[in-house]
């Protein structure tokens, strides 16, 4: 048996720990990838804690921002080759045949597999990918820096597209973590006027340095009041990437009449909504889940053209439990990524 080292979730109550696991053999439509880098997303922490109504099955290897080199192809035809650099993603595969896949909404495929959740992910020296879905990584990029585009980047890019906010309009990014600090940059690159909301000053400073026109610390002031005053009536769009449910209720108050609120963040829990407010101000509230393969190609292209630069700190595979602790307490500015 050939083994490799991976950070494994063995139970929702225990810390994630590095173990030797068996190296899988790629099946049809699959490739074995030797990892170079992997971002650590807050979703991996939700997965390890069993935060969501649909649970992964321990033992499993989290991680869905992995980049590596194909070392072996499964049987059959592939449009990638050994030596190609590819990634994994949350959308590990989809069925291609359902109503959602047929209409360009493959992230909502009921038969989809999720990287690092229903399929082992990128917190290990090797991983399997489905070669029909694995993102192709553009030539000449810094792999550690590009890794967060595979989830954080594509997710916020898609959410900004879904908002239908036009160039010149205000877009609040609530939650300036791994997702949010990249969202500020996409919003700016797409011509929107980003406003940043978080509860930590260091994150707001980062947002400002990345192009946020205005920042609000929601711990110190009422963010709805501050945003309405700055924008003269509310922001046209609000994208919530925060990990606390309080931010979701506050998002409605920050929106302009007829504004659109897009939810990316996935804290377990609920938030209050005033029916009157939604009806009389004609608000649109929508969720957005990662992005399609086409969104991924576009999101990576923004990065490859130098319009987006994730702030990435490097760690090793043995540091995942520490990084989880820091994510939990809001102690990470930008993203942390494993270098193999
Ligand atoms: P992160 O921990 O890096 O960032 C979260 C940020 O939220 C931090 O900056 C924190 O200070 C901020 N925050 C906490 N409470 C807040 C509040 N009350 N108001 C404003 N900001 C607040 O996490 P991340 O990796 O950016 O992920 C964010 C969330 O998005 C997670 O719940 C994750 O599961 C989810 N996610 C969703 C998708 C999707 O497809 N919808 C994809 C990736 C991640
Ligand atoms: Zn993620």
mmCIF file of C-alpha atoms and ligand atoms in Angstrom:
data_model
loop_
_atom_site.group_PDB
_atom_site.id
_atom_site.type_symbol
_atom_site.label_atom_id
_atom_site.label_comp_id
_atom_site.label_asym_id
_atom_site.label_seq_id
_atom_site.Cartn_x
_atom_site.Cartn_y
_atom_site.Cartn_z
ATOM 1 C CA UNK A 1 0.000 0.000 0.000
ATOM 2 C CA UNK A 2 1.348 3.436 -0.970
ATOM 3 C CA UNK A 3 0.466 6.131 1.521
ATOM 4 C CA UNK A 4 0.689 9.918 1.719
ATOM 5 C CA UNK A 5 0.287 12.536 4.481
ATOM 6 C CA UNK A 6 -3.028 14.336 4.813
ATOM 7 C CA UNK A 7 -4.875 16.468 7.375
ATOM 8 C CA UNK A 8 -7.820 14.281 8.272
ATOM 9 C CA UNK A 9 -11.132 14.940 10.023
ATOM 10 C CA UNK A 10 -11.887 11.757 11.992
ATOM 11 C CA UNK A 11 -14.748 13.172 14.057
ATOM 12 C CA UNK A 12 -16.554 16.528 14.403
ATOM 13 C CA UNK A 13 -15.411 16.766 18.037
ATOM 14 C CA UNK A 14 -11.687 16.147 17.531
ATOM 15 C CA UNK A 15 -9.031 18.495 16.087
ATOM 16 C CA UNK A 16 -8.014 17.901 12.505
ATOM 17 C CA UNK A 17 -4.740 15.900 12.519
ATOM 18 C CA UNK A 18 -2.128 14.798 10.006
ATOM 19 C CA UNK A 19 -2.213 11.046 9.291
ATOM 20 C CA UNK A 20 -0.906 8.614 6.690
ATOM 21 C CA UNK A 21 -3.675 7.665 4.287
ATOM 22 C CA UNK A 22 -3.867 5.310 1.331
ATOM 23 C CA UNK A 23 -3.111 6.752 -2.083
ATOM 24 C CA UNK A 24 -6.138 6.290 -4.366
ATOM 25 C CA UNK A 25 -6.045 5.070 -7.967
ATOM 26 C CA UNK A 26 -7.814 7.355 -10.458
ATOM 27 C CA UNK A 27 -10.971 5.891 -11.995
ATOM 28 C CA UNK A 28 -12.630 6.843 -15.309
ATOM 29 C CA UNK A 29 -12.693 10.669 -15.802
ATOM 30 C CA UNK A 30 -10.288 11.050 -12.878
ATOM 31 C CA UNK A 31 -6.678 12.104 -12.396
ATOM 32 C CA UNK A 32 -4.285 11.798 -9.476
ATOM 33 C CA UNK A 33 -2.762 15.187 -8.657
ATOM 34 C CA UNK A 34 0.369 15.864 -6.588
ATOM 35 C CA UNK A 35 -0.381 19.016 -4.584
ATOM 36 C CA UNK A 36 1.744 22.173 -4.784
ATOM 37 C CA UNK A 37 -0.486 24.522 -2.751
ATOM 38 C CA UNK A 38 -3.905 24.711 -1.132
ATOM 39 C CA UNK A 39 -5.825 27.595 0.376
ATOM 40 C CA UNK A 40 -7.670 27.090 3.679
ATOM 41 C CA UNK A 41 -11.283 28.319 3.462
ATOM 42 C CA UNK A 42 -13.671 28.939 6.354
ATOM 43 C CA UNK A 43 -15.889 26.308 4.699
ATOM 44 C CA UNK A 44 -13.227 23.705 5.601
ATOM 45 C CA UNK A 45 -13.681 24.716 9.229
ATOM 46 C CA UNK A 46 -17.501 24.445 8.939
ATOM 47 C CA UNK A 47 -16.936 20.972 7.411
ATOM 48 C CA UNK A 48 -14.584 19.859 10.191
ATOM 49 C CA UNK A 49 -17.004 21.055 12.883
ATOM 50 C CA UNK A 50 -20.087 19.562 11.222
ATOM 51 C CA UNK A 51 -21.785 22.989 11.174
ATOM 52 C CA UNK A 52 -24.260 22.443 8.330
ATOM 53 C CA UNK A 53 -27.522 20.487 7.967
ATOM 54 C CA UNK A 54 -26.002 18.171 5.330
ATOM 55 C CA UNK A 55 -22.915 16.575 6.880
ATOM 56 C CA UNK A 56 -19.783 15.091 5.327
ATOM 57 C CA UNK A 57 -18.852 11.573 6.478
ATOM 58 C CA UNK A 58 -15.680 11.280 8.572
ATOM 59 C CA UNK A 59 -12.971 10.307 8.016
ATOM 60 C CA UNK A 60 -12.452 12.831 5.221
ATOM 61 C CA UNK A 61 -9.782 15.223 3.908
ATOM 62 C CA UNK A 62 -11.029 18.838 3.569
ATOM 63 C CA UNK A 63 -9.665 21.404 1.113
ATOM 64 C CA UNK A 64 -11.092 22.818 -2.124
ATOM 65 C CA UNK A 65 -8.528 25.440 -3.166
ATOM 66 C CA UNK A 66 -5.810 22.971 -4.226
ATOM 67 C CA UNK A 67 -3.381 23.327 -7.127
ATOM 68 C CA UNK A 68 -1.040 20.584 -8.274
ATOM 69 C CA UNK A 69 0.431 18.546 -11.111
ATOM 70 C CA UNK A 70 -1.304 15.601 -12.758
ATOM 71 C CA UNK A 71 0.818 12.490 -12.138
ATOM 72 C CA UNK A 72 -1.566 9.757 -13.324
ATOM 73 C CA UNK A 73 -4.703 9.584 -15.480
ATOM 74 C CA UNK A 74 -7.558 7.119 -15.027
ATOM 75 C CA UNK A 75 -8.781 4.913 -17.910
ATOM 76 C CA UNK A 76 -10.411 6.518 -20.956
ATOM 77 C CA UNK A 77 -10.119 9.828 -22.807
ATOM 78 C CA UNK A 78 -9.072 13.081 -21.108
ATOM 79 C CA UNK A 79 -8.473 16.582 -22.413
ATOM 80 C CA UNK A 80 -5.605 17.077 -19.943
ATOM 81 C CA UNK A 81 -2.246 15.271 -19.785
ATOM 82 C CA UNK A 82 0.239 14.078 -17.172
ATOM 83 C CA UNK A 83 2.307 17.141 -16.162
ATOM 84 C CA UNK A 84 -0.589 19.630 -16.552
ATOM 85 C CA UNK A 85 -1.280 21.948 -13.621
ATOM 86 C CA UNK A 86 -4.898 21.776 -12.433
ATOM 87 C CA UNK A 87 -6.912 22.483 -9.310
ATOM 88 C CA UNK A 88 -9.780 21.064 -7.345
ATOM 89 C CA UNK A 89 -12.796 23.122 -6.399
ATOM 90 C CA UNK A 90 -15.922 22.946 -4.261
ATOM 91 C CA UNK A 91 -17.795 21.952 -7.452
ATOM 92 C CA UNK A 92 -15.802 18.715 -7.810
ATOM 93 C CA UNK A 93 -18.214 17.311 -10.412
ATOM 94 C CA UNK A 94 -21.816 17.583 -11.561
ATOM 95 C CA UNK A 95 -24.065 15.208 -13.533
ATOM 96 C CA UNK A 96 -24.389 17.247 -16.778
ATOM 97 C CA UNK A 97 -27.915 15.904 -17.330
ATOM 98 C CA UNK A 98 -30.242 17.555 -14.801
ATOM 99 C CA UNK A 99 -32.337 20.696 -15.271
ATOM 100 C CA UNK A 100 -29.677 22.809 -13.520
ATOM 101 C CA UNK A 101 -26.687 21.422 -15.432
ATOM 102 C CA UNK A 102 -28.531 21.764 -18.744
ATOM 103 C CA UNK A 103 -29.272 25.430 -18.076
ATOM 104 C CA UNK A 104 -25.828 26.614 -16.975
ATOM 105 C CA UNK A 105 -26.541 26.344 -13.257
ATOM 106 C CA UNK A 106 -24.335 23.345 -12.529
ATOM 107 C CA UNK A 107 -23.420 24.532 -9.015
ATOM 108 C CA UNK A 108 -27.004 23.661 -7.997
ATOM 109 C CA UNK A 109 -26.871 20.132 -9.497
ATOM 110 C CA UNK A 110 -28.513 17.775 -6.967
ATOM 111 C CA UNK A 111 -25.978 15.091 -7.939
ATOM 112 C CA UNK A 112 -22.920 17.356 -7.563
ATOM 113 C CA UNK A 113 -19.879 16.187 -5.628
ATOM 114 C CA UNK A 114 -18.100 18.715 -3.393
ATOM 115 C CA UNK A 115 -14.310 18.881 -3.037
ATOM 116 C CA UNK A 116 -13.135 18.331 0.528
ATOM 117 C CA UNK A 117 -16.702 17.456 1.593
ATOM 118 C CA UNK A 118 -18.254 14.558 -0.320
ATOM 119 C CA UNK A 119 -14.900 13.831 -2.038
ATOM 120 C CA UNK A 120 -11.511 13.980 -0.345
ATOM 121 C CA UNK A 121 -9.863 17.344 -0.906
ATOM 122 C CA UNK A 122 -6.561 19.173 -1.092
ATOM 123 C CA UNK A 123 -5.247 19.019 2.519
ATOM 124 C CA UNK A 124 -2.919 16.161 1.567
ATOM 125 C CA UNK A 125 0.062 15.474 -0.640
ATOM 126 C CA UNK A 126 -2.200 13.906 -3.303
ATOM 127 C CA UNK A 127 -5.821 14.269 -4.380
ATOM 128 C CA UNK A 128 -8.156 12.970 -7.057
ATOM 129 C CA UNK A 129 -9.903 15.348 -9.447
ATOM 130 C CA UNK A 130 -12.549 14.842 -12.122
ATOM 131 C CA UNK A 131 -10.725 16.004 -15.252
ATOM 132 C CA UNK A 132 -13.981 17.338 -16.744
ATOM 133 C CA UNK A 133 -14.316 19.787 -13.833
ATOM 134 C CA UNK A 134 -10.785 20.446 -12.511
ATOM 135 C CA UNK A 135 -9.895 24.120 -13.115
ATOM 136 C CA UNK A 136 -7.014 24.587 -15.558
ATOM 137 C CA UNK A 137 -4.455 26.912 -13.983
ATOM 138 C CA UNK A 138 -3.118 29.648 -16.304
ATOM 139 C CA UNK A 139 0.611 29.557 -17.159
ATOM 140 C CA UNK A 140 3.106 31.612 -15.223
ATOM 141 C CA UNK A 141 1.046 32.324 -12.108
ATOM 142 C CA UNK A 142 2.207 32.074 -8.494
ATOM 143 C CA UNK A 143 0.418 28.888 -7.355
ATOM 144 C CA UNK A 144 0.230 29.834 -3.675
ATOM 145 C CA UNK A 145 -1.348 33.178 -4.546
ATOM 146 C CA UNK A 146 -3.668 31.700 -7.186
ATOM 147 C CA UNK A 147 -5.042 28.958 -4.894
ATOM 148 C CA UNK A 148 -7.638 31.203 -3.147
ATOM 149 C CA UNK A 149 -9.149 32.122 -6.521
ATOM 150 C CA UNK A 150 -10.416 28.514 -6.790
ATOM 151 C CA UNK A 151 -12.995 29.098 -4.040
ATOM 152 C CA UNK A 152 -12.853 32.569 -2.489
ATOM 153 C CA UNK A 153 -12.237 34.258 -5.837
ATOM 154 C CA UNK A 154 -14.751 32.450 -8.011
ATOM 155 C CA UNK A 155 -17.406 32.629 -5.273
ATOM 156 C CA UNK A 156 -17.321 36.398 -4.852
ATOM 157 C CA UNK A 157 -16.864 37.000 -8.583
ATOM 158 C CA UNK A 158 -20.020 34.984 -9.282
ATOM 159 C CA UNK A 159 -21.911 36.731 -6.459
ATOM 160 C CA UNK A 160 -21.008 40.138 -7.916
ATOM 161 C CA UNK A 161 -22.255 38.981 -11.336
ATOM 162 C CA UNK A 162 -25.499 37.703 -9.784
ATOM 163 C CA UNK A 163 -26.057 41.093 -8.102
ATOM 164 C CA UNK A 164 -26.490 42.776 -11.519
ATOM 165 C CA UNK A 165 -24.944 45.913 -10.036
ATOM 166 C CA UNK A 166 -23.619 48.215 -12.751
ATOM 167 C CA UNK A 167 -20.328 50.119 -12.957
ATOM 168 C CA UNK A 168 -20.515 53.288 -10.878
ATOM 169 C CA UNK A 169 -22.930 51.858 -8.315
ATOM 170 C CA UNK A 170 -22.156 51.195 -4.653
ATOM 171 C CA UNK A 171 -21.449 47.625 -3.542
ATOM 172 C CA UNK A 172 -21.042 46.847 0.154
ATOM 173 C CA UNK A 173 -18.803 43.900 0.987
ATOM 174 C CA UNK A 174 -19.745 42.763 4.505
ATOM 175 C CA UNK A 175 -17.046 40.483 5.966
ATOM 176 C CA UNK A 176 -13.483 41.202 4.823
ATOM 177 C CA UNK A 177 -11.925 37.786 5.329
ATOM 178 C CA UNK A 178 -10.598 35.368 2.711
ATOM 179 C CA UNK A 179 -13.614 35.955 0.458
ATOM 180 C CA UNK A 180 -14.250 39.596 1.272
ATOM 181 C CA UNK A 181 -10.760 40.993 0.662
ATOM 182 C CA UNK A 182 -10.869 39.471 -2.815
ATOM 183 C CA UNK A 183 -14.459 40.698 -3.337
ATOM 184 C CA UNK A 184 -13.347 44.307 -2.813
ATOM 185 C CA UNK A 185 -10.861 43.815 -5.666
ATOM 186 C CA UNK A 186 -13.311 42.158 -8.086
ATOM 187 C CA UNK A 187 -15.928 44.816 -7.337
ATOM 188 C CA UNK A 188 -13.414 47.531 -8.178
ATOM 189 C CA UNK A 189 -12.199 45.710 -11.297
ATOM 190 C CA UNK A 190 -15.834 45.382 -12.421
ATOM 191 C CA UNK A 191 -16.338 49.139 -12.056
ATOM 192 C CA UNK A 192 -18.375 49.110 -8.857
ATOM 193 C CA UNK A 193 -17.686 51.413 -5.884
ATOM 194 C CA UNK A 194 -16.774 49.074 -2.987
ATOM 195 C CA UNK A 195 -17.601 49.809 0.641
ATOM 196 C CA UNK A 196 -16.171 47.467 3.304
ATOM 197 C CA UNK A 197 -17.847 46.381 6.555
ATOM 198 C CA UNK A 198 -16.196 44.164 9.176
ATOM 199 C CA UNK A 199 -15.736 44.053 12.948
ATOM 200 C CA UNK A 200 -11.916 44.232 12.900
ATOM 201 C CA UNK A 201 -9.949 47.392 12.071
ATOM 202 C CA UNK A 202 -7.015 45.476 10.539
ATOM 203 C CA UNK A 203 -9.369 43.968 7.946
ATOM 204 C CA UNK A 204 -10.866 47.362 7.157
ATOM 205 C CA UNK A 205 -7.387 48.812 6.635
ATOM 206 C CA UNK A 206 -6.647 45.974 4.235
ATOM 207 C CA UNK A 207 -9.922 46.712 2.388
ATOM 208 C CA UNK A 208 -8.997 50.378 2.101
ATOM 209 C CA UNK A 209 -5.573 49.508 0.672
ATOM 210 C CA UNK A 210 -7.341 47.314 -1.913
ATOM 211 C CA UNK A 211 -9.698 50.035 -3.097
ATOM 212 C CA UNK A 212 -12.634 50.318 -0.679
ATOM 213 C CA UNK A 213 -13.952 53.906 -0.823
ATOM 214 C CA UNK A 214 -15.433 53.796 2.648
ATOM 215 C CA UNK A 215 -15.115 51.413 5.602
ATOM 216 C CA UNK A 216 -17.365 50.729 8.593
ATOM 217 C CA UNK A 217 -16.550 48.874 11.793
ATOM 218 C CA UNK A 218 -19.903 47.262 12.654
ATOM 219 C CA UNK A 219 -18.728 46.780 16.232
ATOM 220 C CA UNK A 220 -18.424 50.544 16.799
ATOM 221 C CA UNK A 221 -21.283 52.050 14.789
ATOM 222 C CA UNK A 222 -24.593 50.996 13.206
ATOM 223 C CA UNK A 223 -23.413 49.890 9.733
ATOM 224 C CA UNK A 224 -26.824 50.527 8.132
ATOM 225 C CA UNK A 225 -26.838 54.143 9.278
ATOM 226 C CA UNK A 226 -23.217 54.736 8.251
ATOM 227 C CA UNK A 227 -23.672 53.206 4.786
ATOM 228 C CA UNK A 228 -26.973 55.029 4.133
ATOM 229 C CA UNK A 229 -25.354 58.329 5.011
ATOM 230 C CA UNK A 230 -22.241 57.774 2.872
ATOM 231 C CA UNK A 231 -24.251 56.581 -0.165
ATOM 232 C CA UNK A 232 -27.100 59.040 0.266
ATOM 233 C CA UNK A 233 -29.784 56.399 0.752
ATOM 234 C CA UNK A 234 -28.143 52.981 0.746
ATOM 235 C CA UNK A 235 -25.905 50.831 -1.442
ATOM 236 C CA UNK A 236 -27.252 49.388 -4.708
ATOM 237 C CA UNK A 237 -25.796 46.011 -3.797
ATOM 238 C CA UNK A 238 -24.702 44.261 -0.599
ATOM 239 C CA UNK A 239 -22.586 41.103 -0.661
ATOM 240 C CA UNK A 240 -22.405 39.282 2.681
ATOM 241 C CA UNK A 241 -19.394 37.016 3.197
ATOM 242 C CA UNK A 242 -19.392 37.383 7.000
ATOM 243 C CA UNK A 243 -19.365 34.360 9.294
ATOM 244 C CA UNK A 244 -21.814 35.789 11.847
ATOM 245 C CA UNK A 245 -25.576 35.755 11.257
ATOM 246 C CA UNK A 246 -25.887 39.295 12.627
ATOM 247 C CA UNK A 247 -24.374 40.633 9.405
ATOM 248 C CA UNK A 248 -27.225 39.117 7.358
ATOM 249 C CA UNK A 249 -29.963 41.121 9.058
ATOM 250 C CA UNK A 250 -27.816 44.271 8.920
ATOM 251 C CA UNK A 251 -27.353 43.821 5.166
ATOM 252 C CA UNK A 252 -30.993 44.700 4.483
ATOM 253 C CA UNK A 253 -30.606 48.014 6.281
ATOM 254 C CA UNK A 254 -27.545 48.927 4.203
ATOM 255 C CA UNK A 255 -29.339 48.374 0.881
ATOM 256 C CA UNK A 256 -30.917 51.115 -1.213
ATOM 257 C CA UNK A 257 -34.587 50.824 -2.200
ATOM 258 C CA UNK A 258 -34.760 48.193 -4.986
ATOM 259 C CA UNK A 259 -31.282 47.033 -4.001
ATOM 260 C CA UNK A 260 -29.953 43.479 -4.233
ATOM 261 C CA UNK A 261 -28.490 41.559 -1.312
ATOM 262 C CA UNK A 262 -26.387 38.498 -2.138
ATOM 263 C CA UNK A 263 -25.440 35.966 0.524
ATOM 264 C CA UNK A 264 -22.184 34.005 0.301
ATOM 265 C CA UNK A 265 -21.412 33.499 4.002
ATOM 266 C CA UNK A 266 -22.683 30.296 5.580
ATOM 267 C CA UNK A 267 -22.813 30.624 9.358
ATOM 268 C CA UNK A 268 -25.163 28.097 10.911
ATOM 269 C CA UNK A 269 -28.217 29.988 12.116
ATOM 270 C CA UNK A 270 -30.978 32.368 11.088
ATOM 271 C CA UNK A 271 -31.609 36.113 10.889
ATOM 272 C CA UNK A 272 -34.687 38.341 11.145
ATOM 273 C CA UNK A 273 -36.284 39.894 8.028
ATOM 274 C CA UNK A 274 -39.015 42.520 8.019
ATOM 275 C CA UNK A 275 -41.609 41.479 5.432
ATOM 276 C CA UNK A 276 -42.765 45.097 5.196
ATOM 277 C CA UNK A 277 -39.230 46.267 4.412
ATOM 278 C CA UNK A 278 -38.724 43.698 1.649
ATOM 279 C CA UNK A 279 -42.092 44.513 0.028
ATOM 280 C CA UNK A 280 -42.227 48.302 0.382
ATOM 281 C CA UNK A 281 -38.580 48.807 -0.615
ATOM 282 C CA UNK A 282 -38.670 46.089 -3.295
ATOM 283 C CA UNK A 283 -35.523 44.351 -2.071
ATOM 284 C CA UNK A 284 -34.032 41.302 -3.761
ATOM 285 C CA UNK A 285 -32.365 38.764 -1.462
ATOM 286 C CA UNK A 286 -30.499 35.921 -3.125
ATOM 287 C CA UNK A 287 -27.948 33.251 -2.295
ATOM 288 C CA UNK A 288 -24.984 32.402 -4.478
ATOM 289 C CA UNK A 289 -22.962 29.191 -4.372
ATOM 290 C CA UNK A 290 -19.364 29.113 -5.682
ATOM 291 C CA UNK A 291 -19.319 29.350 -9.504
ATOM 292 C CA UNK A 292 -19.599 27.285 -12.684
ATOM 293 C CA UNK A 293 -16.607 26.151 -14.735
ATOM 294 C CA UNK A 294 -17.133 29.196 -16.942
ATOM 295 C CA UNK A 295 -17.184 31.534 -13.894
ATOM 296 C CA UNK A 296 -13.963 29.853 -12.743
ATOM 297 C CA UNK A 297 -12.240 30.494 -16.066
ATOM 298 C CA UNK A 298 -13.304 34.152 -15.958
ATOM 299 C CA UNK A 299 -12.284 34.574 -12.291
ATOM 300 C CA UNK A 300 -8.845 33.065 -12.981
ATOM 301 C CA UNK A 301 -8.475 35.309 -16.027
ATOM 302 C CA UNK A 302 -9.006 38.457 -13.901
ATOM 303 C CA UNK A 303 -6.218 37.145 -11.633
ATOM 304 C CA UNK A 304 -3.887 36.208 -14.492
ATOM 305 C CA UNK A 305 -4.310 39.726 -15.946
ATOM 306 C CA UNK A 306 -3.109 41.219 -12.655
ATOM 307 C CA UNK A 307 -6.440 42.788 -11.627
ATOM 308 C CA UNK A 308 -6.746 40.688 -8.449
ATOM 309 C CA UNK A 309 -4.028 39.932 -5.895
ATOM 310 C CA UNK A 310 -5.038 37.730 -2.945
ATOM 311 C CA UNK A 311 -3.121 38.442 0.262
ATOM 312 C CA UNK A 312 -1.750 35.016 1.127
ATOM 313 C CA UNK A 313 0.346 33.849 4.084
ATOM 314 C CA UNK A 314 2.108 30.501 3.775
ATOM 315 C CA UNK A 315 1.835 27.534 6.158
ATOM 316 C CA UNK A 316 2.657 23.817 6.205
ATOM 317 C CA UNK A 317 0.335 20.809 6.263
ATOM 318 C CA UNK A 318 0.991 20.374 9.992
ATOM 319 C CA UNK A 319 -0.373 23.877 10.703
ATOM 320 C CA UNK A 320 -4.008 23.316 9.596
ATOM 321 C CA UNK A 321 -5.355 22.888 13.153
ATOM 322 C CA UNK A 322 -3.664 26.181 14.179
ATOM 323 C CA UNK A 323 -5.035 27.980 11.126
ATOM 324 C CA UNK A 324 -8.547 26.699 11.975
ATOM 325 C CA UNK A 325 -8.204 28.193 15.461
ATOM 326 C CA UNK A 326 -7.192 31.562 14.035
ATOM 327 C CA UNK A 327 -10.029 31.489 11.467
ATOM 328 C CA UNK A 328 -12.474 30.798 14.257
ATOM 329 C CA UNK A 329 -11.355 33.857 16.227
ATOM 330 C CA UNK A 330 -11.182 36.117 13.151
ATOM 331 C CA UNK A 331 -7.397 36.331 13.456
ATOM 332 C CA UNK A 332 -6.419 35.997 9.794
ATOM 333 C CA UNK A 333 -6.065 38.931 7.416
ATOM 334 C CA UNK A 334 -6.501 37.614 3.862
ATOM 335 C CA UNK A 335 -5.974 33.895 3.273
ATOM 336 C CA UNK A 336 -3.558 31.249 4.579
ATOM 337 C CA UNK A 337 -2.423 28.603 2.088
ATOM 338 C CA UNK A 338 -0.458 25.384 2.543
ATOM 339 C CA UNK A 339 2.732 25.021 0.502
ATOM 340 C CA UNK A 340 3.622 21.346 -0.118
HETATM 341 P P1 LIG B 1 -12.988 34.274 6.971
HETATM 342 O O1 LIG B 1 -13.006 33.712 8.337
HETATM 343 O O2 LIG B 1 -11.710 34.423 6.255
HETATM 344 O O3 LIG B 1 -13.732 35.702 6.944
HETATM 345 C C1 LIG B 1 -14.898 35.976 7.646
HETATM 346 C C2 LIG B 1 -14.936 37.469 7.952
HETATM 347 O O4 LIG B 1 -16.202 37.802 8.554
HETATM 348 C C3 LIG B 1 -13.856 37.913 8.936
HETATM 349 O O5 LIG B 1 -13.105 38.983 8.387
HETATM 350 C C4 LIG B 1 -14.647 38.362 10.160
HETATM 351 O O6 LIG B 1 -14.013 39.414 10.873
HETATM 352 C C5 LIG B 1 -15.941 38.826 9.491
HETATM 353 N N1 LIG B 1 -17.084 38.981 10.404
HETATM 354 C C6 LIG B 1 -17.423 38.234 11.476
HETATM 355 N N2 LIG B 1 -18.540 38.722 12.058
HETATM 356 C C7 LIG B 1 -18.920 39.789 11.318
HETATM 357 C C8 LIG B 1 -19.990 40.731 11.400
HETATM 358 N N3 LIG B 1 -20.910 40.649 12.369
HETATM 359 N N4 LIG B 1 -20.070 41.708 10.466
HETATM 360 C C9 LIG B 1 -19.141 41.807 9.482
HETATM 361 N N5 LIG B 1 -18.104 40.957 9.359
HETATM 362 C C10 LIG B 1 -17.991 39.967 10.261
HETATM 363 O O7 LIG B 1 -13.978 33.323 6.119
HETATM 364 P P2 LIG B 1 -14.048 33.094 4.514
HETATM 365 O O8 LIG B 1 -13.134 31.979 4.141
HETATM 366 O O9 LIG B 1 -13.972 34.399 3.836
HETATM 367 O O10 LIG B 1 -15.541 32.496 4.391
HETATM 368 C C11 LIG B 1 -16.635 33.323 4.738
HETATM 369 C C12 LIG B 1 -17.943 32.541 4.720
HETATM 370 O O11 LIG B 1 -18.285 32.244 3.362
HETATM 371 C C13 LIG B 1 -17.911 31.180 5.429
HETATM 372 O O12 LIG B 1 -19.153 30.996 6.117
HETATM 373 C C14 LIG B 1 -17.767 30.184 4.292
HETATM 374 O O13 LIG B 1 -18.274 28.908 4.595
HETATM 375 C C15 LIG B 1 -18.609 30.872 3.248
HETATM 376 N N6 LIG B 1 -18.330 30.456 1.863
HETATM 377 C C16 LIG B 1 -19.384 30.375 1.034
HETATM 378 C C17 LIG B 1 -19.182 30.043 -0.291
HETATM 379 C C18 LIG B 1 -20.344 29.994 -1.229
HETATM 380 O O14 LIG B 1 -20.223 29.422 -2.309
HETATM 381 N N7 LIG B 1 -21.460 30.599 -0.902
HETATM 382 C C19 LIG B 1 -17.897 29.773 -0.764
HETATM 383 C C20 LIG B 1 -16.829 29.885 0.126
HETATM 384 C C21 LIG B 1 -17.054 30.243 1.447
HETATM 385 ZN ZN1 LIG B 2 -14.266 27.664 0.138
#
